[in-house]
Short mmCIF file of C-alpha atoms in Angstrom, two decimals:
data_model
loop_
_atom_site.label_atom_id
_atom_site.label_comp_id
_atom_site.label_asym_id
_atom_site.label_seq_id
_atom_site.Cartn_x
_atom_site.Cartn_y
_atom_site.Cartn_z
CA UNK A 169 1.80 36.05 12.17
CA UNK A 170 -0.95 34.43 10.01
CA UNK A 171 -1.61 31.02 9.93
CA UNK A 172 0.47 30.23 13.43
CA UNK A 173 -0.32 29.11 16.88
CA UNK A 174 2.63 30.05 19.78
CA UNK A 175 2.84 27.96 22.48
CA UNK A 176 2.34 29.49 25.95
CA UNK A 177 2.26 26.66 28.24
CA UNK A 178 2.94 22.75 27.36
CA UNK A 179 1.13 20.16 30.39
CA UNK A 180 1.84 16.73 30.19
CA UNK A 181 -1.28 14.66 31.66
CA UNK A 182 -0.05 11.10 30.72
CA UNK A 183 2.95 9.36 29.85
CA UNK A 184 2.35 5.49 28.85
CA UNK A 185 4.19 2.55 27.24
CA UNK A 186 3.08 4.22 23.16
CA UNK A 187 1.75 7.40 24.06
CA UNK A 188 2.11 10.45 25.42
CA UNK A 189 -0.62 12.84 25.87
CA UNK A 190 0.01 16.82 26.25
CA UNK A 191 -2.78 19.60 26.55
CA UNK A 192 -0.99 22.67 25.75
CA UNK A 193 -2.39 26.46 25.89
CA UNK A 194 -1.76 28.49 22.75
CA UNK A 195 -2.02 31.66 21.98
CA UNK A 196 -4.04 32.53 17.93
CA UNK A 197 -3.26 34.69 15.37
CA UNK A 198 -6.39 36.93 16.85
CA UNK A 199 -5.04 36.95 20.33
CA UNK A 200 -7.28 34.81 21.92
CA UNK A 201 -6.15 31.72 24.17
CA UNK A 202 -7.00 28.22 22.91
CA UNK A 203 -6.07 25.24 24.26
CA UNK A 204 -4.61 22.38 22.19
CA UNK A 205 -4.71 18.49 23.07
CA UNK A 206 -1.73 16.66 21.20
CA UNK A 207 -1.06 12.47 21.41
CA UNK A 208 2.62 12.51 20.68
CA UNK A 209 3.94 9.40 19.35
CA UNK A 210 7.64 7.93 17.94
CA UNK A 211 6.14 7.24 14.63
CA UNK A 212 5.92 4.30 12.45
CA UNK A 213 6.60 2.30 9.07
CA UNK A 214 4.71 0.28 7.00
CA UNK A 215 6.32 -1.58 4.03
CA UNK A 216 4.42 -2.99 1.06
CA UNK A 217 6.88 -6.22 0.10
CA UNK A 218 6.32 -6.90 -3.66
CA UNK A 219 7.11 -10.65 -5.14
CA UNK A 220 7.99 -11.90 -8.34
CA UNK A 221 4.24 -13.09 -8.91
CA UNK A 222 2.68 -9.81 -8.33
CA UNK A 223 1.48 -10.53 -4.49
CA UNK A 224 2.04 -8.68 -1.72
CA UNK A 225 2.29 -9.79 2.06
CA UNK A 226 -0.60 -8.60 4.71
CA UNK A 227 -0.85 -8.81 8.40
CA UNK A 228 -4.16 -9.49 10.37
CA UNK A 229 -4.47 -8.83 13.72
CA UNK A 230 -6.47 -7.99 16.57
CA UNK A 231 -6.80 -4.14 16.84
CA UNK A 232 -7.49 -2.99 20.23
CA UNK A 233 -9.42 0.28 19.32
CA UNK A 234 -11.49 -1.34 17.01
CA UNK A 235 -12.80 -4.46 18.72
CA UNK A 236 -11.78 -6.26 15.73
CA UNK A 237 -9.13 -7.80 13.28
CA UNK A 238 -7.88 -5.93 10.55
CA UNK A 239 -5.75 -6.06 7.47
CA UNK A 240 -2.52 -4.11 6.79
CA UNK A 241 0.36 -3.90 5.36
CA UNK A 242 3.35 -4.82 7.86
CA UNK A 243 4.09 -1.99 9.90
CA UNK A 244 5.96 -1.02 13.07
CA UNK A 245 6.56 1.42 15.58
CA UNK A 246 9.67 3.20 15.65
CA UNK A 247 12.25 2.99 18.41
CA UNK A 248 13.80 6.34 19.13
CA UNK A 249 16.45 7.18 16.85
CA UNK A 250 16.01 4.69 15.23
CA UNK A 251 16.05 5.16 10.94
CA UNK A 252 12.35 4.57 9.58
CA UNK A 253 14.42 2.39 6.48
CA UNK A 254 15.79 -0.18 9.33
CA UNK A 255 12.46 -0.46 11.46
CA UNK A 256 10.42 -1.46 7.90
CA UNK A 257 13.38 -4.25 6.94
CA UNK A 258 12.86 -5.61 10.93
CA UNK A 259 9.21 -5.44 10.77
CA UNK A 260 9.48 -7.06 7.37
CA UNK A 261 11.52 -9.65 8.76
CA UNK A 262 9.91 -9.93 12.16
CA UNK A 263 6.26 -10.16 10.97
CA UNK A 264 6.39 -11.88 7.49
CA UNK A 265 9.49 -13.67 7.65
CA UNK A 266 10.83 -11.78 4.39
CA UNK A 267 13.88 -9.82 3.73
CA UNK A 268 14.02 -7.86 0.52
CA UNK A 269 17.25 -5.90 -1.68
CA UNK A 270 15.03 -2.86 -2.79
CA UNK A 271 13.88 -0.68 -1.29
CA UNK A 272 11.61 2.48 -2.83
CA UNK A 273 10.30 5.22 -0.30
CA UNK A 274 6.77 5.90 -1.04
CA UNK A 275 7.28 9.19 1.46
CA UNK A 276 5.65 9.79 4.70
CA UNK A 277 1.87 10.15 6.09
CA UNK A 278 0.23 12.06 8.97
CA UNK A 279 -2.36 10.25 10.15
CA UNK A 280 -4.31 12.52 11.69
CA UNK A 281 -3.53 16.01 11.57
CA UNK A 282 -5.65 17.70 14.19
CA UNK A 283 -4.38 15.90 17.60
CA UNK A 284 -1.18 13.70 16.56
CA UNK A 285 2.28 14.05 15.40
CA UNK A 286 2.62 10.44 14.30
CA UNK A 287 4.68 10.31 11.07
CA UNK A 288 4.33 6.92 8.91
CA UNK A 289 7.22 6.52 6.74
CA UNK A 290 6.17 4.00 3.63
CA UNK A 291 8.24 1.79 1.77
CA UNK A 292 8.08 -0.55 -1.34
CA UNK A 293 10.01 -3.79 -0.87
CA UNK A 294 10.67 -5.76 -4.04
CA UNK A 295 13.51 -8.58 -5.07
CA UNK A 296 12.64 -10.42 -1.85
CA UNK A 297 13.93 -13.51 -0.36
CA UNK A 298 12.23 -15.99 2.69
CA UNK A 299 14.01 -15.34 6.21
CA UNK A 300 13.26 -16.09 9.64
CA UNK A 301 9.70 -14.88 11.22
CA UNK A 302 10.49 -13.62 14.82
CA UNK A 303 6.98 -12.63 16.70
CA UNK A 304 7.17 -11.32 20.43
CA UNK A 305 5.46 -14.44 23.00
CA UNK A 306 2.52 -11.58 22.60
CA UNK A 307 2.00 -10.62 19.32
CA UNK A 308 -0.37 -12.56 17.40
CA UNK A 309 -1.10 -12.14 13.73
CA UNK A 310 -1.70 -14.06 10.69
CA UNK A 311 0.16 -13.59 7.33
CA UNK A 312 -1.53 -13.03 4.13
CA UNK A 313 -0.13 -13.29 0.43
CA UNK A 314 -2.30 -11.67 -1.97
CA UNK A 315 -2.44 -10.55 -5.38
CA UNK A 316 -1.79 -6.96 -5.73
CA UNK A 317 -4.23 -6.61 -7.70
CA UNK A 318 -6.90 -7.85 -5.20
CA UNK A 319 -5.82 -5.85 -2.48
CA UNK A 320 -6.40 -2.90 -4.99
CA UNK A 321 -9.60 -3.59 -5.27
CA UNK A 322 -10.24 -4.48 -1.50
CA UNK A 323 -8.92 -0.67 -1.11
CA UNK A 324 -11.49 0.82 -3.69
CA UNK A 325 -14.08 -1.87 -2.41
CA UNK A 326 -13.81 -0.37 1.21
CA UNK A 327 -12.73 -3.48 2.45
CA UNK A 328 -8.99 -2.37 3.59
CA UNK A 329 -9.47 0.67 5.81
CA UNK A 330 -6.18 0.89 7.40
CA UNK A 331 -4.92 4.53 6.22
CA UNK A 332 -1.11 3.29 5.85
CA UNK A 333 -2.24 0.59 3.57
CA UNK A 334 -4.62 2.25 1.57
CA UNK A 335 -2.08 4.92 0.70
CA UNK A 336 0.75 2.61 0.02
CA UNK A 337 -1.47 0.16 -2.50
CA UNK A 338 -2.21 3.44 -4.15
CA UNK A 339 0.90 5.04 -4.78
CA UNK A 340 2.15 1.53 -5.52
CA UNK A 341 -0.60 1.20 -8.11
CA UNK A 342 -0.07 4.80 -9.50
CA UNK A 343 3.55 3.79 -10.05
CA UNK A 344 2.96 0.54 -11.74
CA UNK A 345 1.07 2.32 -14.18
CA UNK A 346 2.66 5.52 -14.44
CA UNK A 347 6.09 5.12 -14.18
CA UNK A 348 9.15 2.81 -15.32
CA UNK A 349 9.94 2.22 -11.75
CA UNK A 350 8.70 -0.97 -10.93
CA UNK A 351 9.20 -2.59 -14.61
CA UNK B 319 -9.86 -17.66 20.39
CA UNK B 320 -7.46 -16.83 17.55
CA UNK B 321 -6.51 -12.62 17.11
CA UNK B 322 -8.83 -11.99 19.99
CA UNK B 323 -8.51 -9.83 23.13
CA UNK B 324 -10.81 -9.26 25.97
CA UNK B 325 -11.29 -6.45 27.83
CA UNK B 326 -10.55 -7.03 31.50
CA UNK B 327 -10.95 -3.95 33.05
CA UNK B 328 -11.15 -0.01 31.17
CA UNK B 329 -9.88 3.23 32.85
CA UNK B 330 -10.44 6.39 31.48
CA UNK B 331 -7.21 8.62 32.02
CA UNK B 332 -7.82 11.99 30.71
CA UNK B 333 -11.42 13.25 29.16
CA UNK B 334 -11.05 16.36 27.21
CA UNK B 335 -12.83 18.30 24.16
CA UNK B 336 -11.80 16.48 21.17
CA UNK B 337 -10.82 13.24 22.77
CA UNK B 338 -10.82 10.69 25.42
CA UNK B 339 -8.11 8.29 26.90
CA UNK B 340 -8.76 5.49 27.91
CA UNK B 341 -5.57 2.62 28.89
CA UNK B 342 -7.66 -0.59 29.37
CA UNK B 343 -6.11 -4.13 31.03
CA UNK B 344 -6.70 -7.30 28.75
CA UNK B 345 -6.62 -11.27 28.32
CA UNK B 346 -4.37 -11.74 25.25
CA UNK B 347 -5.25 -15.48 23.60
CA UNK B 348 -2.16 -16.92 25.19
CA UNK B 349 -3.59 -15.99 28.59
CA UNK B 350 -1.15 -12.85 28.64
CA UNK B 351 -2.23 -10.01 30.54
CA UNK B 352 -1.52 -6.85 28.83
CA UNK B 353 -2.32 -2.71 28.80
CA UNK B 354 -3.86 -0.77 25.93
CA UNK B 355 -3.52 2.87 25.57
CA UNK B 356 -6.36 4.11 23.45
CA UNK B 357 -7.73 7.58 21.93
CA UNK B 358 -11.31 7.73 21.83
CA UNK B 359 -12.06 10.19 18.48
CA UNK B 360 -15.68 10.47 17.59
CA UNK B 361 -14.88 10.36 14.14
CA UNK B 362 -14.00 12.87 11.07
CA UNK B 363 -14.68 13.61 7.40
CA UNK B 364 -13.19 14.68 4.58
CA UNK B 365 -14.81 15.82 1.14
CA UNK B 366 -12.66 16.42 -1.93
CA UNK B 367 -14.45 18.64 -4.20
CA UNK B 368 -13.66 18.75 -7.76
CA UNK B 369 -14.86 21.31 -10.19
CA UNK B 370 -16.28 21.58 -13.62
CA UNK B 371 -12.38 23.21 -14.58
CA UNK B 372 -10.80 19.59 -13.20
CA UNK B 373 -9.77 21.66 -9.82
CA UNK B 374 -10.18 20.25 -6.53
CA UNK B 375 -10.47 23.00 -3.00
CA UNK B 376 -7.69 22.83 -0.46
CA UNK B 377 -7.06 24.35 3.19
CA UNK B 378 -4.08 25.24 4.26
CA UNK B 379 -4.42 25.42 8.30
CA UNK B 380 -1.86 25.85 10.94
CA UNK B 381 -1.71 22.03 12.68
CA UNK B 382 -0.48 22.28 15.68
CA UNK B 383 0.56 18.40 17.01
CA UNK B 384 3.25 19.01 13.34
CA UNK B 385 3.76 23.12 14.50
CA UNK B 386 3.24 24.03 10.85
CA UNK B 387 0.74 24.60 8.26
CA UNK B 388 -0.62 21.45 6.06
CA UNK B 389 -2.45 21.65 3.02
CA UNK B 390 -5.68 19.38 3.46
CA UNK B 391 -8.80 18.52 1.96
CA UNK B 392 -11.79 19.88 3.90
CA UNK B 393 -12.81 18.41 6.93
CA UNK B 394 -14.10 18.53 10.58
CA UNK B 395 -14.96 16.39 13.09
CA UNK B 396 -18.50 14.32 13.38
CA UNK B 397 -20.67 15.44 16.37
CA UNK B 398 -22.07 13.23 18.33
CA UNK B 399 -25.08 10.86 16.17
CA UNK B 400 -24.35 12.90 13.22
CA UNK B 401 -24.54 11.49 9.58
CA UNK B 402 -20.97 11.66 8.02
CA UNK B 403 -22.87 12.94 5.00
CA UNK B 404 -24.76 16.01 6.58
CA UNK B 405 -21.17 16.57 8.63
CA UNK B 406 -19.28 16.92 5.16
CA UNK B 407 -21.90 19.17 3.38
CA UNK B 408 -21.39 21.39 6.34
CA UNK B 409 -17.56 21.22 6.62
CA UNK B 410 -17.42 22.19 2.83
CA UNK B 411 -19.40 24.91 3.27
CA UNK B 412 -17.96 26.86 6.47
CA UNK B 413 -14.86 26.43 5.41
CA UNK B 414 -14.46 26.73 1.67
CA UNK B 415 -17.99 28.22 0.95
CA UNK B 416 -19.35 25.69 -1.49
CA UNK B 417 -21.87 23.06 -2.14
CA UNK B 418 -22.19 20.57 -4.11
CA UNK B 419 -25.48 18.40 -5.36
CA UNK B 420 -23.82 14.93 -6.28
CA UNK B 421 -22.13 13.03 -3.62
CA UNK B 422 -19.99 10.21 -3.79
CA UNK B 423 -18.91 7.89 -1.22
CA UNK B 424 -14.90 7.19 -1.36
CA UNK B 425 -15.36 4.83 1.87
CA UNK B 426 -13.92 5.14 5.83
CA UNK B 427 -10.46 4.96 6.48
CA UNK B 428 -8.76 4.25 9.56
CA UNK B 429 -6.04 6.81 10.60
CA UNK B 430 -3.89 4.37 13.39
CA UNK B 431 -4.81 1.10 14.02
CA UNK B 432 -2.53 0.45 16.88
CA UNK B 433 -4.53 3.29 19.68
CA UNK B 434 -6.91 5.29 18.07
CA UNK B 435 -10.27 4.62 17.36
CA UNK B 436 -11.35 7.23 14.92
CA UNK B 437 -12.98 6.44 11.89
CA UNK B 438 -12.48 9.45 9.04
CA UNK B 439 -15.73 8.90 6.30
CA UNK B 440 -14.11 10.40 2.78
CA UNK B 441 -16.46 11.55 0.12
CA UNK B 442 -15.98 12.78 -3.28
CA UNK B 443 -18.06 16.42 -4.30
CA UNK B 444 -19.34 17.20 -7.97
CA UNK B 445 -21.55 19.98 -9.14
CA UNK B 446 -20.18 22.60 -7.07
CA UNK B 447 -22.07 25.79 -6.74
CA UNK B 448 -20.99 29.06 -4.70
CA UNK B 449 -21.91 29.54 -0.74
CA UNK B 450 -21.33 31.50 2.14
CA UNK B 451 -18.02 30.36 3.79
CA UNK B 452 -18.57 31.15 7.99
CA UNK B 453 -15.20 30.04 10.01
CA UNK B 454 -15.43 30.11 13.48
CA UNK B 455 -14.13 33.20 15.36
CA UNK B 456 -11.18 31.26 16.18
CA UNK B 457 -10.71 29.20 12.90
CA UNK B 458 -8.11 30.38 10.72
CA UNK B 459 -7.91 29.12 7.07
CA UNK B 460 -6.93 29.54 3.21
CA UNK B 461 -8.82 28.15 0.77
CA UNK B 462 -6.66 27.13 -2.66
CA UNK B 463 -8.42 26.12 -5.68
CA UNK B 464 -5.50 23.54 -7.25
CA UNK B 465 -6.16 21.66 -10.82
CA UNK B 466 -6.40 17.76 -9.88
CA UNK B 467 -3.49 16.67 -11.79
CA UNK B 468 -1.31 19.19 -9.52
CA UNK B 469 -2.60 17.38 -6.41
CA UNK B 470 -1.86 14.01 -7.78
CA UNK B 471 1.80 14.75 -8.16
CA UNK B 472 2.15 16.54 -4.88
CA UNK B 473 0.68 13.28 -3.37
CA UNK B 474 3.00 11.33 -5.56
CA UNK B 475 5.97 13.80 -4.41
CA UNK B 476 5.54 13.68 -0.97
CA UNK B 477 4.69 17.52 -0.51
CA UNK B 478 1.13 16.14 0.39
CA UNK B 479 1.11 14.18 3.75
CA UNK B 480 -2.08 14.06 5.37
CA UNK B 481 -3.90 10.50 5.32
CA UNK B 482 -7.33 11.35 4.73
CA UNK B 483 -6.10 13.63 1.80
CA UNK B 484 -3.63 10.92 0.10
CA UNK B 485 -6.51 8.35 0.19
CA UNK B 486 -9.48 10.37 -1.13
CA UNK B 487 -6.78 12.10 -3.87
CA UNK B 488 -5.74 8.74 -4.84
CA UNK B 489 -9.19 6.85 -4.83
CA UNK B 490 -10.37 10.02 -7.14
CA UNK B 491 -7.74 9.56 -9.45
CA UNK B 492 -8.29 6.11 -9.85
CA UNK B 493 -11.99 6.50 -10.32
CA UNK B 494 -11.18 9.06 -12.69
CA UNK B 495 -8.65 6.27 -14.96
CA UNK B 496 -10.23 3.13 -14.36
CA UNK B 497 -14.16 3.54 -14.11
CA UNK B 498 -17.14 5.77 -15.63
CA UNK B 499 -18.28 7.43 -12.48
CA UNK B 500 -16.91 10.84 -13.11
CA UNK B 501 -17.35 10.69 -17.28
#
């Protein structure tokens, strides 16, 4: 079969608290024996939360693999089984403190094709409304409100990095000025 | 200090070909101990390369953490104290057979904040010319030549997923509306 890998035998070598990693040996489409090292994780959502003034909200936190702080959109990791619509209006809620009535999906990403099988799910929030913020005792972050606008910019600048966030300012953007949908 | 977190102790779990893992113990800034699980990537990049006919060139590869095929820019993986630059030129041309003599820099994105480290560099390819494509023996590939405008709604749609494709598509397009650089 062309373009297709079959899986001959599937080793777990670590199962932790966000990650599990797998090196499993395939077979190609030539015949030949390959061996294929896969993170599997539950997936995530990030939501882009729209006001009335054209601002967004942004997290910035402390991100372990990168020794540094960095600026996103609110995001979360799914539970299992849990809908990806439900775990953005939490996260939303949890991080930010907002709640919002619409909700637009701006589709999923893969963030990195070659050895995950995270899927992001995206979401626009608009119409939204102050609620509660409810951080665990160890999550730490600080909330941003920004102009859209800016943030655009900080994406095209090179400034925002984070590949959930650049994708959902841009598709945000591209349906501000394409569409009716946000009018 | 505020969004901080030191590293307490670092255990490497599992080192394989295309990454490492790594679950390290650390101080949160409340005094918190905590566990990080975290993929060391040495990095990837992605070129989109757009033609004199307003096409771009796509792969279509079998991914094996999703067990399908994904339609991609092209892309590899940095060696080790490589230039991103020199790695795209050379990703272009194994697996799509072209070069390209102006480069331009669409900026790093970062795939998963939360336990991966890998940075993806994105550039943008004009002035294409014909080369030699050379996969590897066990590198299996098709090459699409899709007008831009196509790729822009299949980001927009959803049919496109992968992160390092949705950013550089979208940064292109905007380049394309909003600035001189490709006139």
């Amino acid at each position: 079969m062309r373009l297709y890998e079959e899986t001959l035998e599937s080793n777990t070598i670590y199962e932790g608290k966000i990650i599990t990693l797998k090196r499993d040996k395939v077979k190609l489409e030539n015949g030949n024996i390959a061996y294929r090292e896969v993170v599997n994780h539950s997936g995530g959502v990030g939501v882009i939360a729209l006001n009335e003034n054209g601002e967004i909200y942004m997290v910035k936190q402390f991100r372990y693999p990168y020794k540094k702080t960095i600026l996103e959109i609110p995001a979360g990791k799914l539970n299992k089984g849990e809908d990806p619509l439900e775990c953005g209006k939490r996260e939303l809620c949890e991080e930010c403190g907002v709640k919002a009535k619409n909700y637009i999906s701006l589709g999923e990403i893969y963030p990195s094709t070659g050895y995950v099988d995270e899927v992001i799910h995206l979401y626009l929030a608009t119409s939204l409304s102050k609620s509660q913020q409810k951080l665990d005792d160890d999550e730490f972050l600080d909330v941003l409100i920004l102009p859209f606008e800016k943030v655009v910019k900080m994406v095209m600048s090179g400034e925002i990095t984070d590949s959930k966030t650049v994708s959902a300012v841009l598709k945000t953007d591209y349906l501000i000025k394409n569409t009716d949908l946000l009018k």
